[in-house]
Each structure stands twice: as C-alpha cells, then as structure tokens.
C-alpha cells in the first residue's frame, strides 16, 4: 500500500466513525435510543489509525466512548445502532447498550462504563495469549480521565513485569466530563508515567491519523514481542460529554480552536494536496458512507425490542439454571397460604 | 418558617449550603461537584459560593479521594464526598468498609470518622448494568456505617442536615429518579427524628415497608388497594441504619400482614433483613408470611422495557397485596 492509499483507507475509516456517530445523535433526537448516556467519538476518529494497525486476531477493550473504535474494528453499523437502541438483534441482545457493546467474534472484549474498568482485562487477555503462544496483542483503549485511576498503574506494572503483549491506548480528548485534563493532574507527561514502569511511552498528535498509525504499527509490533507500551493520542472532544451535555464549562472560543484539530478534515486536505484523491471522489465516498449509515439507522429502528423473558437469560451460562423470576417466587409463597 | 415547594435536588443542595454556612469544617469533594455543578446538579453554583478550598473537584480516582476524606475526617474536617453513581462503590469499598467503618472500633474509641458519602442509585434512565444498581445492602451489612435513603423532599433536606452533625460515617443514598420530583420543604420542621421510620399512610389490613423511591410506588399501590377495599399502611424506613424495627413491629402486630418492597435484588438484599426481623418479632401476630417484592436477581438491562420489568412497581405491589389480603390471584399467578 502506498502512503496515499493508506491515508485514503484511514480517511474512509474515520468518515465511517463520524457518520455513524451522527446517526447515533439523530437516533437520540428521534427518541429511538435506550436512554441518553451516549458518548460520541467525534474529534477522535484518528483512533482508526490504531485500529487499522491491529491484526484481525488482536483483541481490545474500550471505555464508554467506544463506538468509533468498534466500527473501525469491523462492527456492523446496523447491529451497533440496534444495540444502542436496546433492540433484540443488537450486539448484546439489548442488554448492554452503548456503554457495554461487545463482540467476541471481532475481538471486542467489551466497552465499559466504569472508568478504567476494562484496562486490566486487556492485560489478562495478553497473559492468556502469551501463555498460549498465540502472538496476539490486546489493546486497552481508554480516556484521559482513566489516567488518574489507580488500576491503570497496577495494570501497567503487571504488563511490564510479565512482558505481556498489550498496548495501552489513551485517547486524550482533553476532558473527563467537565474536567479539563490539566485540572485532573499536575503532570501531563503521560508518556513518562509509562516509562516509570518500564513500558514504552509515546504521545502523538491525534489530529494526524498517519502519525497515529505509524506509532501504533511500531508499538503493536513491539508489544507482540513482549514489549508493552502506552500510546497517547492528543485529540479534542468536539461535543459534550454525553448527548445531553452542552459543555457550559468551556467557552466557545476554545471549542472553535479545538474543533480545528480535526483528524478527518486534515486527512482530506492532505489527500487532496498530495493528489491521493480529488475532492469530488472524496465527496462521492462521503455520500456512499452516509447512505450506508442511513440504511443502518433505518434498519436498527425497524428492528424489534427484546422479549421481556429474555432478561433472565445470560445471567449464567445457557445450560445453567436461570434466576427464579420474582413472580414465580411470589406464586410459590402465596399459593401455599391455606388459612 | 413555612413550607415551600421545591425539588429533591434543590432540597439536597439547600441542605449542603445551610450546613456549610454553619460549619466551616464541611468540605465537598468528588468528581464534577464544582465547575460542572454535580452530575445530577446537586452542587450547582456552590463552587462560586464557597470557593475551590471547600468545593473540591477531584480526578477520577475514587479510592484515593474517598480515602483522603477518611483521613480528613480524622483530622478536623467534615467531608461530604460525592460518589457519582453508587455502582462505583465497588472501587471504594475498602475505604468504606475496612477503614471508615472500623476506625473508631479498632482504635478503641479514640477517634471517629465524621464524613458523609453521598451517592445515588436506581433504575429509570436506561443507564444499564453499571449505572443503575441499588447496592444499599452492601453498606448496611457493615457495622459502623450509617445508611440513609430519603424518599421525600423534606427528608432529603433534613436527613442530610442531620447526617452532617453525626460523629460517624454516613452513607447517604439518593435515587436518580427522584431528583426532579417536586414536593414541600419546611426547613424548620423535619418529618420526624433521624432513625425513626414513619407511617406515610395509615391503614389496617396490610403493612407495606419501603424506602427511597419505592415509598412512592407503595403509596400508589395503597391507592390501588383502597379502590379494592383494602386499607394498606405504608411505612417509610428513611434510614437503614439506624433501623427502627419498633415502628414496623407495631404496625405489623396490628395489620397481621406485611409486604417489604425494595428496588434492590431480592437475594441477600435488605428486604431479607426486614422480613427476618418481622418474622422474628411478629411471629404470633402474622396471618401470612411476610412477602418480599424486590428487584429481579439479574443485572439491570439497558432496553427500557426490560429495565422497567426488572424492578417492582405499584401494580405488582398492589397485586401482591390483593392476593395476600383477599386471596385474589393476579394474572401471573402460577397454576
Ligand atoms: C469509576 C467511574 N468513575 C466515574 C464515572 C463517571 N464518568 C463517566 S465518563 C467520565 C469521564 C471520563 O473521562 P475520560 O476517561 O477522559 O473519557 P472521555 O469521556 O473523555 O472519553 C466520568 C467521570 C464512571 N463512569 N466510572
Ligand atoms: Mg477524556
């Protein structure tokens, strides 16, 4: 693949992320989502650079803002949107929703609504791959907020101590809810933290997807050889924390400045400047993706909701006894009443 | 002062402000409590009122800042820590259960930990399995922790005010489905003393015991039962520790029947404790077994209908009451 071919592929990945997230937003406006705890990855699409550098057999965990990562790892948009809508054919049968989307087939070990909750799982996955000599890498994706969570450092220490094939990937979008990253920590040199544990540590410009891809490729190769690392993508969260948040804690000048650090726009500009693609062909690509996502949205909306009885399934393995429903317990008590 | 109409959220906020104005040692700390005004808006505007020395935004480091609150409480401050969702208590359980709860006892009574951990739980927002739980039983199980769960606007204010005068750690659990509810607040008149359960609606045929949001469902159920000619008494526990079993016992010895209602899972839940006490203390007075109407023993699903179906509602409480008192079996009764 030439540089331009690669950039075009990354552009496509990133456009699909943005386009999907726009449909999530639209689905919310149409009151079709399960709740409003929807965290959009607009502004951090360059995570596609990491996703594309991973191999098919690699696995990953994500934080709550994981739609973009998952679609870049091959998720079917309609089934993602169906899950976000709480539909029966969603990736998690309408049980998990936006913050808990997962698909073992695609190596997605789970999105997590506990900040930092999924990081150690990637370390554990890496431990299993190492023991089974599978040459797979597990990637833990998480936000800058989780950089202040203790379990991250326990995880880094384990990864370095046991030389595990794991990549820690922090998407620093400058905010954890309303807290700008410099209000959460006195030292922003996150790469140093990794090095303190004996891991490789790098910070890259998240508005430049080529830079992200290059660093990820290199660090994934090292991780595969038992040299784990931390890769930090410096981005900007374009919109509110969740769908309802209007970001009153930051001013519009800052937002305007932040949104100029747009990985999608800069990839597009570069492609045109380097004659990797013309504006017209990119427009056509965008339109094709928009149609794909519109389709996915309508499909998800048309899907049916899960049958209520399914709520007792999946608490335990299918061949194990299910929890007894409350009404069955009440029936047993009340039908025993004789006096 | 007379009563004014306000919301649960506003009542909590007012309690914090009034307490902080009286006690300069109170500090509020937690994620997004300052600039953002609290994930559910309880501390809105308080950063401007009290400044960053007393309203501390913390990083996402729950074990760290809850542990720091414990140390600060041992050293002259009275911290109010906001844990954004009670589901995150898993992260801080060591600091709560092994540290805050035991320090007075282990150290032979030398020192206490006067802090309040505010959090909120419950379903209603499709917030899924890690943001919707009712975990009060975890904390009510630990000697040394007080646990309050206000159901009304007036209690939101007064129980929090009282918690902020206590010498020991208090876990103060709000419900995400109550914040925007309106009701009357009289800052000069508590509904009742701390530690006392209250009869929210008197009745003779069956006692319904509940706390937090389930009090409201129980009151609606009592209305439904009244339409069927059944007089239900509804008792609001208000605090799980201290636990006022005397008020429950008094009621059940009179009504001879009881339903215990919780949003939390049934198995190993606080409903089991209440049921056990009623059986022990009212054995000879009971016409029927004490029945628990509780959340299903499943994680909370995201899909709205499933989420609603996983926790009790007024309808289910009323159907159970009807069966218990009149032997009228509901549609879901097993053959
Ligand atoms: C343990 C825990 N603490 C707090 C929260 C509430 N919360 C959800 S997302 C979030 C901010 C996370 O910021 P970051 O890690 O930077 O991710 P981003 O939202 O920016 O993608 C917070 C505080 C949570 N879900 N889990
Ligand atoms: Mg962030």
XYZ file of C-alpha atoms and ligand atoms in Angstrom:
701
model
C 0.000 0.000 0.000
C 1.293 3.454 -0.852
C 1.099 6.272 1.669
C -1.792 7.793 -0.195
C -3.675 4.524 -0.410
C -3.215 4.054 3.303
C -4.365 7.584 4.049
C -7.416 7.104 1.880
C -8.268 3.921 3.720
C -7.855 5.742 7.031
C -9.969 8.605 5.767
C -12.697 6.152 4.936
C -12.467 4.554 8.405
C -12.666 7.949 10.036
C -15.574 9.120 7.902
C -17.451 5.972 8.820
C -16.888 6.728 12.514
C -18.152 10.274 12.210
C -21.038 9.282 10.044
C -22.065 6.573 12.481
C -21.881 8.946 15.440
C -24.039 11.453 13.590
C -26.653 8.705 13.218
C -26.415 7.913 16.938
C -27.162 11.535 17.593
C -30.039 11.520 15.146
C -31.414 8.354 16.662
C -31.448 10.095 20.031
C -33.293 13.088 18.623
C -35.856 10.676 17.210
C -36.262 9.153 20.702
C -35.115 5.780 19.436
C -32.101 5.248 21.698
C -32.147 3.423 25.010
C -31.543 6.420 27.247
C -29.247 9.357 26.742
C -25.923 8.065 28.011
C -24.399 8.260 24.560
C -20.779 9.326 24.234
C -19.731 10.324 20.758
C -16.217 9.940 19.405
C -16.400 12.912 17.061
C -12.993 14.606 17.071
C -11.128 11.446 17.991
C -11.631 9.482 14.770
C -7.862 9.098 14.364
C -8.183 6.153 16.728
C -8.808 4.420 13.399
C -5.038 4.616 12.949
C -4.597 2.223 15.859
C -7.493 0.030 14.781
C -6.133 -0.379 11.255
C -2.652 -1.187 12.565
C -4.050 -4.060 14.621
C -4.274 -7.540 13.162
C -7.560 -9.391 12.773
C -6.683 -11.739 15.619
C -5.925 -8.917 18.050
C -8.401 -8.016 20.726
C -9.359 -4.891 22.627
C -11.365 -3.349 25.381
C -12.799 0.148 25.282
C -14.148 2.797 27.592
C -17.680 4.184 27.380
C -16.773 6.252 24.313
C -16.151 3.256 22.138
C -18.480 3.406 19.130
C -15.735 4.699 16.867
C -13.188 2.094 17.866
C -15.655 -0.723 17.348
C -16.845 0.381 13.929
C -13.227 0.790 12.849
C -12.623 -2.788 14.000
C -15.288 -4.079 11.682
C -18.576 -3.777 13.535
C -21.777 -3.823 11.552
C -23.288 -0.369 11.976
C -26.871 -1.636 11.965
C -26.228 -4.072 14.790
C -24.352 -1.399 16.735
C -27.217 1.022 16.352
C -29.643 -1.741 17.244
C -27.768 -2.316 20.486
C -27.735 1.406 21.210
C -31.499 1.313 20.709
C -31.829 -1.677 23.028
C -33.067 -3.974 20.252
C -33.113 -7.758 20.298
C -30.655 -8.165 17.423
C -28.139 -5.707 18.849
C -24.639 -6.969 19.569
C -25.597 -7.681 23.181
C -29.271 -8.541 22.682
C -30.337 -5.166 24.044
C -28.847 -5.928 27.429
C -25.770 -3.715 27.382
C -26.401 -0.706 25.147
C -23.998 1.979 24.047
C -21.686 1.733 27.042
C -21.427 -2.054 27.075
C -21.184 -3.018 23.452
C -19.018 -6.046 22.746
C -18.455 -8.758 20.175
C -16.141 -11.631 20.942
C -16.050 -12.611 17.270
C -14.424 -9.309 16.396
C -12.120 -9.395 19.397
C -14.102 -6.752 21.251
C -13.826 -7.880 24.863
C -16.175 -5.159 25.960
C -16.921 -1.495 26.358
C -17.051 -0.419 29.964
C -18.968 2.185 31.932
C -16.605 2.063 34.880
C -13.754 4.453 34.089
C -10.683 2.221 33.954
C -12.777 -0.912 34.306
C -11.650 -2.626 31.104
C -7.944 -1.859 31.188
C -6.886 -4.808 33.302
C -8.931 -7.156 31.117
C -6.614 -6.393 28.218
C -3.663 -7.263 30.455
C -5.348 -10.548 31.318
C -6.078 -11.277 27.666
C -2.422 -10.631 26.897
C -1.430 -13.017 29.664
C -3.569 -15.713 28.065
C -2.128 -15.078 24.578
C 1.377 -15.258 25.918
C 0.759 -18.492 27.750
C -0.944 -19.988 24.711
C 1.784 -18.651 22.395
C -0.749 -17.019 20.106
C 1.157 -13.900 19.017
C -1.890 -11.764 19.562
C -1.938 -8.302 21.088
C -4.641 -6.929 23.370
C -5.263 -3.195 23.238
C -6.813 -1.299 26.139
C -8.497 1.873 24.873
C -9.452 4.444 27.455
C -9.682 8.183 28.047
C -7.527 10.758 29.787
C -9.848 10.536 32.772
C -8.692 6.993 33.412
C -5.099 8.244 33.568
C -5.881 9.135 37.193
C -7.366 5.758 38.048
C -5.190 3.510 40.201
C -5.959 0.301 38.344
C -4.197 1.668 35.263
C -0.887 1.741 37.120
C -1.354 -1.693 38.592
C -2.089 -2.874 35.057
C 0.962 -1.172 33.579
C 3.155 -2.685 36.236
C 1.813 -6.178 35.553
C 2.235 -5.737 31.803
C 5.864 -4.670 32.161
C 6.683 -7.200 34.869
C 5.340 -10.097 32.833
C 6.386 -8.732 29.400
C 2.877 -9.022 28.054
C 1.669 -8.320 24.501
C -0.517 -5.399 25.448
C -0.846 -1.839 24.207
C -2.343 0.807 26.439
C -4.003 3.397 24.239
C -5.135 6.600 25.880
C -7.398 8.885 23.890
C -6.703 12.227 25.476
C -9.627 14.321 24.310
C -8.720 16.959 26.904
C -11.785 16.355 29.055
C -13.240 13.928 31.528
C -16.826 15.154 31.642
C -16.397 18.837 32.572
C -12.878 18.491 33.922
C -10.141 19.621 31.578
C -7.187 17.293 31.803
C -4.945 19.895 33.417
C -7.460 20.207 36.237
C -7.176 16.474 36.878
C -3.425 16.097 37.094
C -0.352 18.170 37.834
C 1.812 16.365 35.291
C 0.594 15.935 31.742
C 3.616 13.958 30.581
C 1.710 10.690 30.467
C 4.456 9.008 28.462
C 6.772 9.446 31.446
C 4.359 7.530 33.616
C 4.641 4.553 31.298
C 8.411 4.744 31.252
C 8.463 4.815 35.052
C 7.031 1.294 34.942
C 9.388 0.072 32.249
C 6.961 0.439 29.361
C 7.464 2.338 26.129
C 5.579 5.630 26.164
C 4.673 7.933 23.267
C 2.398 10.898 22.757
C 1.188 11.546 19.214
C -0.905 14.218 17.557
C -4.391 12.790 17.304
C -5.342 15.187 14.548
C -2.830 13.436 12.313
C -4.036 9.932 11.619
C -0.867 8.973 9.750
C 1.211 9.748 12.801
C -1.167 7.702 14.917
C -1.000 4.788 12.507
C 2.772 4.863 12.264
C 3.263 4.875 16.038
C 0.611 2.217 16.578
C 2.139 -0.108 13.989
C 5.511 0.166 15.640
C 4.241 -0.195 19.185
C 1.965 -3.095 18.323
C 4.915 -4.918 16.761
C 6.916 -4.384 19.935
C 4.018 -5.441 22.113
C 3.701 -8.621 20.065
C 7.298 -9.335 21.049
C 6.538 -8.834 24.729
C 7.431 -5.145 24.924
C 4.248 -3.412 26.024
C 3.705 0.301 25.732
C 1.464 3.301 26.175
C 0.335 5.344 23.191
C -1.429 8.621 23.897
C -3.498 10.318 21.177
C -3.882 14.034 21.751
C -7.344 14.979 20.482
C -10.247 17.260 21.280
C -13.737 16.173 22.265
C -15.792 18.178 19.782
C -19.117 17.986 21.622
C -20.481 17.440 25.105
C -19.559 14.561 27.360
C -22.802 12.725 26.656
C -25.558 13.560 24.235
C -27.334 15.953 26.634
C -24.252 17.882 27.791
C -23.910 21.345 26.268
C -20.412 21.891 27.749
C -21.160 25.091 29.706
C -17.802 24.655 31.461
C -15.760 25.621 28.394
C -16.014 28.643 26.174
C -16.885 28.723 22.535
C -13.532 30.192 21.520
C -11.816 27.163 22.978
C -14.252 24.846 21.247
C -13.734 26.544 17.947
C -9.985 26.236 18.366
C -10.321 22.602 19.421
C -12.523 21.663 16.500
C -9.879 22.933 14.132
C -7.829 19.961 15.237
C -9.990 17.777 13.054
C -8.366 14.496 12.002
C -10.914 13.964 9.250
C -10.528 17.390 7.699
C -6.752 17.255 7.870
C -6.673 13.822 6.226
C -8.908 15.174 3.491
C -6.768 18.258 2.964
C -3.658 16.124 2.803
C -5.173 13.681 0.333
C -6.137 16.494 -1.968
C -2.786 18.278 -1.601
C -0.856 15.055 -2.231
C -3.157 14.103 -5.085
C -4.163 10.962 -3.245
C -7.764 11.715 -4.052
C -9.766 14.503 -5.597
C -12.410 16.493 -3.750
C -15.087 15.014 -5.946
C -14.137 11.435 -5.313
C -13.961 12.139 -1.575
C -17.408 13.696 -1.730
C -18.638 10.597 -3.503
C -17.071 8.418 -0.827
C -18.682 10.520 1.900
C -22.066 10.174 0.193
C -21.652 6.437 -0.114
C -20.844 6.183 3.593
C -23.748 8.457 4.508
C -26.076 6.160 2.587
C -24.612 3.117 4.320
C -25.207 4.688 7.725
C -28.683 5.973 6.868
C -29.552 2.462 5.887
C -28.130 1.060 9.084
C -30.115 3.566 11.096
C -33.425 2.748 9.458
C -32.702 -0.941 9.799
C -31.963 -0.581 13.510
C -35.102 1.451 14.087
C -37.205 -1.160 12.323
C -35.826 -3.970 14.484
C -37.907 -5.332 17.321
C -37.366 -4.972 21.036
C -36.337 -7.989 23.072
C -38.986 -10.180 24.611
C -39.271 -9.440 28.315
C -38.493 -13.034 29.295
C -35.022 -12.708 27.771
C -33.993 -10.619 30.743
C -33.478 -13.821 32.728
C -31.141 -15.213 30.078
C -27.371 -14.645 30.121
C -27.064 -14.120 33.867
C -25.464 -17.558 33.841
C -24.409 -19.862 31.024
C -27.267 -21.170 28.873
C -27.059 -24.713 30.254
C -27.175 -23.493 33.852
C -30.277 -22.785 35.934
C -31.719 -19.307 35.393
C -32.593 -16.949 38.246
C -36.089 -17.563 39.550
C -38.368 -14.697 38.494
C -39.919 -12.757 41.341
C -43.445 -13.581 40.224
C -42.660 -17.288 40.374
C -41.379 -16.894 43.930
C -44.423 -14.884 44.928
C -46.678 -17.501 43.359
C -44.979 -20.215 45.366
C -45.466 -18.340 48.635
C -48.961 -17.111 48.030
C -50.329 -20.397 46.761
C -49.080 -22.045 49.961
C -51.354 -19.857 52.063
C -54.090 -22.103 53.386
C -55.667 -20.418 56.352
C -40.710 29.259 58.533
C -43.387 27.733 56.380
C -43.112 25.085 53.742
C -42.125 25.906 50.176
C -42.387 23.806 47.074
C -39.054 22.631 45.733
C -37.353 19.610 44.194
C -35.466 16.737 45.780
C -32.314 18.034 44.091
C -32.831 21.571 45.391
C -33.579 20.324 48.892
C -30.294 18.428 48.959
C -28.458 21.456 47.653
C -30.081 23.673 50.243
C -29.099 21.241 52.998
C -25.477 21.324 51.887
C -25.444 25.121 51.674
C -27.115 25.645 55.053
C -24.817 23.133 56.721
C -21.709 24.639 55.141
C -22.701 28.107 56.268
C -22.923 26.874 59.843
C -19.944 24.551 59.892
C -16.732 25.847 58.300
C -15.175 22.379 58.540
C -17.504 20.930 55.932
C -15.878 20.438 52.551
C -17.492 18.880 49.491
C -15.378 16.722 47.243
C -15.971 14.465 44.287
C -15.995 14.245 40.520
C -17.650 17.198 38.801
C -19.023 18.712 42.018
C -17.518 22.133 41.320
C -17.399 23.640 37.865
C -19.926 21.189 36.443
C -22.247 21.506 39.441
C -22.621 17.772 40.058
C -23.569 15.070 37.576
C -27.168 15.435 38.775
C -26.890 19.130 39.599
C -26.965 18.869 43.389
C -23.935 21.110 43.926
C -24.759 23.621 41.193
C -23.397 27.085 41.949
C -21.685 26.005 45.145
C -18.178 26.493 43.788
C -18.994 30.171 43.288
C -20.491 30.385 46.785
C -17.799 28.584 48.751
C -14.722 28.631 46.547
C -12.348 25.875 45.497
C -10.986 25.397 49.022
C -14.309 23.967 50.140
C -15.734 22.598 46.901
C -13.088 20.265 45.542
C -13.303 18.809 42.072
C -11.424 15.542 42.118
C -9.837 13.485 39.367
C -11.429 10.107 38.591
C -9.625 8.446 41.486
C -12.366 7.147 43.749
C -10.332 5.056 46.193
C -7.903 7.944 46.556
C -10.353 10.707 47.307
C -12.642 8.615 49.491
C -9.592 7.514 51.459
C -8.495 11.142 51.679
C -11.922 12.016 53.038
C -11.472 9.398 55.748
C -8.141 10.907 56.749
C -9.519 14.434 56.625
C -12.457 13.395 58.794
C -9.980 12.044 61.344
C -8.151 15.339 61.291
C -10.742 18.010 61.831
C -12.685 18.310 58.591
C -16.163 17.010 57.870
C -16.036 15.891 54.247
C -19.050 15.289 52.081
C -17.858 13.024 49.312
C -19.995 12.620 46.240
C -19.675 9.250 44.555
C -21.339 9.891 41.222
C -23.064 6.502 40.979
C -23.437 4.012 43.801
C -22.251 1.384 41.341
C -18.739 2.811 41.783
C -18.802 1.833 45.434
C -17.039 -1.342 44.360
C -13.963 0.798 43.856
C -14.125 2.369 47.311
C -15.468 -0.463 49.421
C -12.157 -0.950 51.195
C -12.056 2.664 52.312
C -15.669 2.499 53.424
C -15.974 -0.935 54.939
C -12.472 -1.708 56.154
C -11.386 1.810 57.004
C -14.109 4.390 57.709
C -16.458 1.903 59.363
C -13.877 0.329 61.646
C -11.515 3.087 62.682
C -13.413 4.096 65.807
C -13.727 0.498 66.946
C -10.274 -0.791 66.070
C -8.651 2.166 67.763
C -10.609 1.638 70.946
C -12.869 4.624 70.555
C -10.096 7.197 70.270
C -11.338 8.813 67.109
C -14.292 8.824 64.744
C -14.750 9.409 61.032
C -17.414 12.102 60.679
C -17.945 12.048 56.936
C -20.882 11.680 54.595
C -20.632 9.736 51.380
C -23.420 10.886 49.089
C -24.298 8.765 46.128
C -27.283 7.823 44.027
C -28.625 4.605 42.628
C -31.608 3.036 40.997
C -33.082 2.481 37.584
C -35.082 4.668 35.241
C -32.611 6.119 32.777
C -31.555 3.129 30.700
C -28.157 3.653 32.254
C -27.520 -0.104 32.112
C -25.865 -2.634 34.368
C -23.068 -0.499 35.831
C -25.068 2.685 36.464
C -28.453 1.535 37.781
C -27.955 -0.673 40.798
C -29.347 -0.452 44.304
C -26.457 -1.573 46.476
C -27.514 -0.406 49.933
C -27.323 -3.932 51.331
C -23.540 -3.954 50.823
C -23.169 -0.999 53.136
C -25.993 -1.792 55.522
C -24.157 -5.064 56.171
C -21.192 -3.244 57.672
C -21.307 -2.285 61.340
C -20.004 1.234 61.800
C -21.714 2.768 58.772
C -24.989 4.631 58.998
C -27.179 4.407 55.895
C -29.884 6.913 54.953
C -32.188 6.707 51.917
C -34.593 9.638 51.748
C -37.858 9.264 49.855
C -39.321 12.738 50.278
C -38.207 16.277 49.604
C -38.362 17.191 53.275
C -36.314 14.145 54.237
C -33.756 14.882 51.529
C -33.079 18.128 53.356
C -33.392 17.118 56.981
C -31.727 13.719 56.836
C -28.748 15.264 55.074
C -28.589 18.084 57.603
C -28.664 15.576 60.415
C -26.078 13.333 58.761
C -23.803 16.366 58.756
C -23.920 16.560 62.539
C -23.182 12.910 63.261
C -19.881 11.685 64.714
C -19.666 8.602 62.467
C -19.597 7.881 58.730
C -22.907 8.067 56.922
C -23.676 6.624 53.513
C -26.397 8.832 52.086
C -28.106 7.252 49.109
C -30.279 9.261 46.759
C -32.299 7.958 43.824
C -31.698 9.209 40.298
C -35.407 9.037 39.612
C -36.249 11.457 42.426
C -34.046 14.476 41.682
C -36.576 16.381 39.627
C -39.587 15.464 41.731
C -41.378 18.276 43.457
C -42.665 18.443 46.997
C -42.840 20.576 50.100
C -39.807 21.534 52.129
C -40.061 23.068 55.567
C -36.531 23.717 56.764
C -37.748 24.271 60.308
C -39.729 21.055 60.528
C -38.327 17.572 59.897
C -40.796 14.811 59.015
C -39.551 13.016 62.110
C -36.392 12.348 64.047
C -33.355 10.691 62.470
C -33.510 6.949 62.882
C -37.278 6.746 63.104
C -39.393 5.064 60.449
C -42.540 6.955 59.538
C -46.037 5.886 58.664
C -46.630 7.743 55.404
C -50.154 6.425 55.085
C -52.083 4.721 57.859
C -54.007 1.524 57.210
C -55.287 -1.633 58.868
C -55.163 -4.615 56.527
C -51.552 -4.864 55.428
C -48.279 -3.052 56.122
C -46.089 -2.101 53.199
C -42.498 -1.326 54.199
C -40.302 0.570 51.769
C -37.624 3.242 51.442
C -36.320 5.624 48.777
C -38.272 5.640 45.523
C -40.213 2.509 46.392
C -42.117 4.528 49.014
C -43.818 6.346 46.173
C -44.648 3.142 44.341
C -46.012 1.766 47.601
C -48.207 4.822 48.125
C -49.634 4.445 44.635
C -50.176 0.759 45.344
C -52.018 1.713 48.538
C -54.332 3.881 46.463
C -54.971 0.979 44.099
C -55.658 -1.300 47.054
C -58.012 1.251 48.592
C -60.075 1.058 45.412
C -60.378 -2.689 46.116
C -61.476 -2.081 49.680
C -58.091 -2.869 51.238
C -56.577 -0.467 53.729
C -52.789 -0.549 53.412
C -50.370 1.115 55.792
C -47.210 2.429 54.143
C -44.071 2.816 56.230
C -41.023 4.713 55.021
C -37.851 3.405 56.644
C -35.819 6.590 55.932
C -32.666 5.132 57.468
C -31.498 1.523 57.166
C -29.014 2.116 59.958
C -30.249 3.029 62.498
C -33.056 0.588 61.803
C -36.314 1.340 63.576
C -37.888 -2.075 63.828
C -40.178 -0.921 66.641
C -42.332 1.112 64.263
C -42.561 -1.792 61.829
C -43.423 -4.262 64.545
C -46.085 -2.003 65.988
C -47.735 -1.755 62.601
C -47.498 -5.412 61.642
C -48.831 -6.604 65.016
C -51.913 -4.612 64.133
C -52.280 -5.410 60.426
C -51.012 -9.021 60.680
C -49.643 -8.878 57.162
C -46.587 -7.284 55.606
C -45.039 -6.677 52.232
C -41.449 -5.488 52.083
C -40.578 -3.582 48.918
C -37.116 -2.818 47.547
C -35.792 -1.915 44.137
C -32.650 -3.903 45.006
C -32.319 -7.560 44.063
C -34.168 -9.887 46.348
C -31.465 -12.396 47.187
C -29.310 -11.273 50.085
C -30.942 -7.863 49.966
C -32.087 -5.564 52.733
C -35.607 -6.868 52.184
C -34.395 -10.172 53.616
C -33.248 -8.427 56.793
C -36.589 -6.680 57.176
C -38.529 -9.861 56.510
C -36.434 -11.787 59.027
C -36.976 -9.206 61.735
C -40.696 -9.127 61.152
C -40.930 -12.896 61.304
C -38.875 -12.962 64.486
C -40.691 -10.151 66.220
C -44.240 -10.667 64.951
C -44.396 -14.440 64.631
C -47.542 -14.924 66.669
C -49.230 -11.939 65.081
C -48.777 -12.836 61.450
C -51.691 -14.146 59.428
C -49.477 -14.765 56.421
C -45.765 -14.924 55.718
C -44.055 -11.595 55.180
C -43.683 -11.240 51.435
C -40.809 -9.553 49.631
C -41.464 -7.632 46.433
C -37.982 -6.854 45.168
C -35.870 -6.400 42.071
C -35.223 -9.459 39.941
C -31.961 -11.284 40.602
C -30.475 -10.073 37.334
C -28.155 -7.248 36.256
C -30.119 -4.215 35.081
C -30.671 -4.481 31.304
C -30.420 -1.384 29.102
C -33.507 -1.890 26.953
C -36.223 0.277 28.544
C -38.986 -2.330 28.815
C -36.603 -4.884 30.267
C -35.240 -2.325 32.684
C -38.755 -1.461 33.876
C -39.615 -5.127 34.109
C -36.627 -5.869 36.313
C -37.808 -3.787 39.284
C -41.067 -3.635 41.241
C -43.788 -1.114 40.513
C -47.054 -0.055 42.124
C -49.038 -2.521 40.070
C -47.024 -5.503 41.269
C -47.158 -4.346 44.883
C -50.938 -3.894 44.665
C -51.438 -7.285 43.011
C -49.407 -8.904 45.753
C -51.436 -7.071 48.392
C -54.692 -8.140 46.828
C -53.594 -11.751 46.821
C -52.260 -11.560 50.342
C -55.341 -9.954 51.829
C -58.189 -11.128 49.623
C -56.787 -14.257 48.002
C -57.428 -12.715 44.632
C -54.763 -14.220 42.398
C -53.203 -11.994 39.737
C -52.854 -12.963 36.113
C -49.254 -14.029 36.554
C -50.029 -16.459 39.364
C -48.704 -19.919 38.619
C -51.429 -22.540 38.363
C -15.257 4.673 38.081
C -16.052 5.736 37.420
N -15.984 6.983 37.900
C -16.702 7.951 37.320
C -17.502 7.697 36.258
C -18.337 8.790 35.643
N -17.758 9.170 34.376
C -18.143 8.583 33.241
S -17.248 9.080 31.951
C -16.337 10.120 32.891
C -15.263 10.925 32.277
C -14.270 10.048 31.649
O -13.319 10.803 31.016
P -12.270 10.128 30.057
O -11.711 8.926 30.706
O -11.337 11.181 29.644
O -13.148 9.618 28.845
P -13.965 10.514 27.800
O -15.356 10.617 28.348
O -13.318 11.821 27.685
O -13.939 9.734 26.548
C -16.746 10.056 34.207
C -16.185 10.846 35.315
C -17.543 6.377 35.796
N -18.330 6.031 34.777
N -16.799 5.422 36.375
Mg -11.396 12.420 28.047
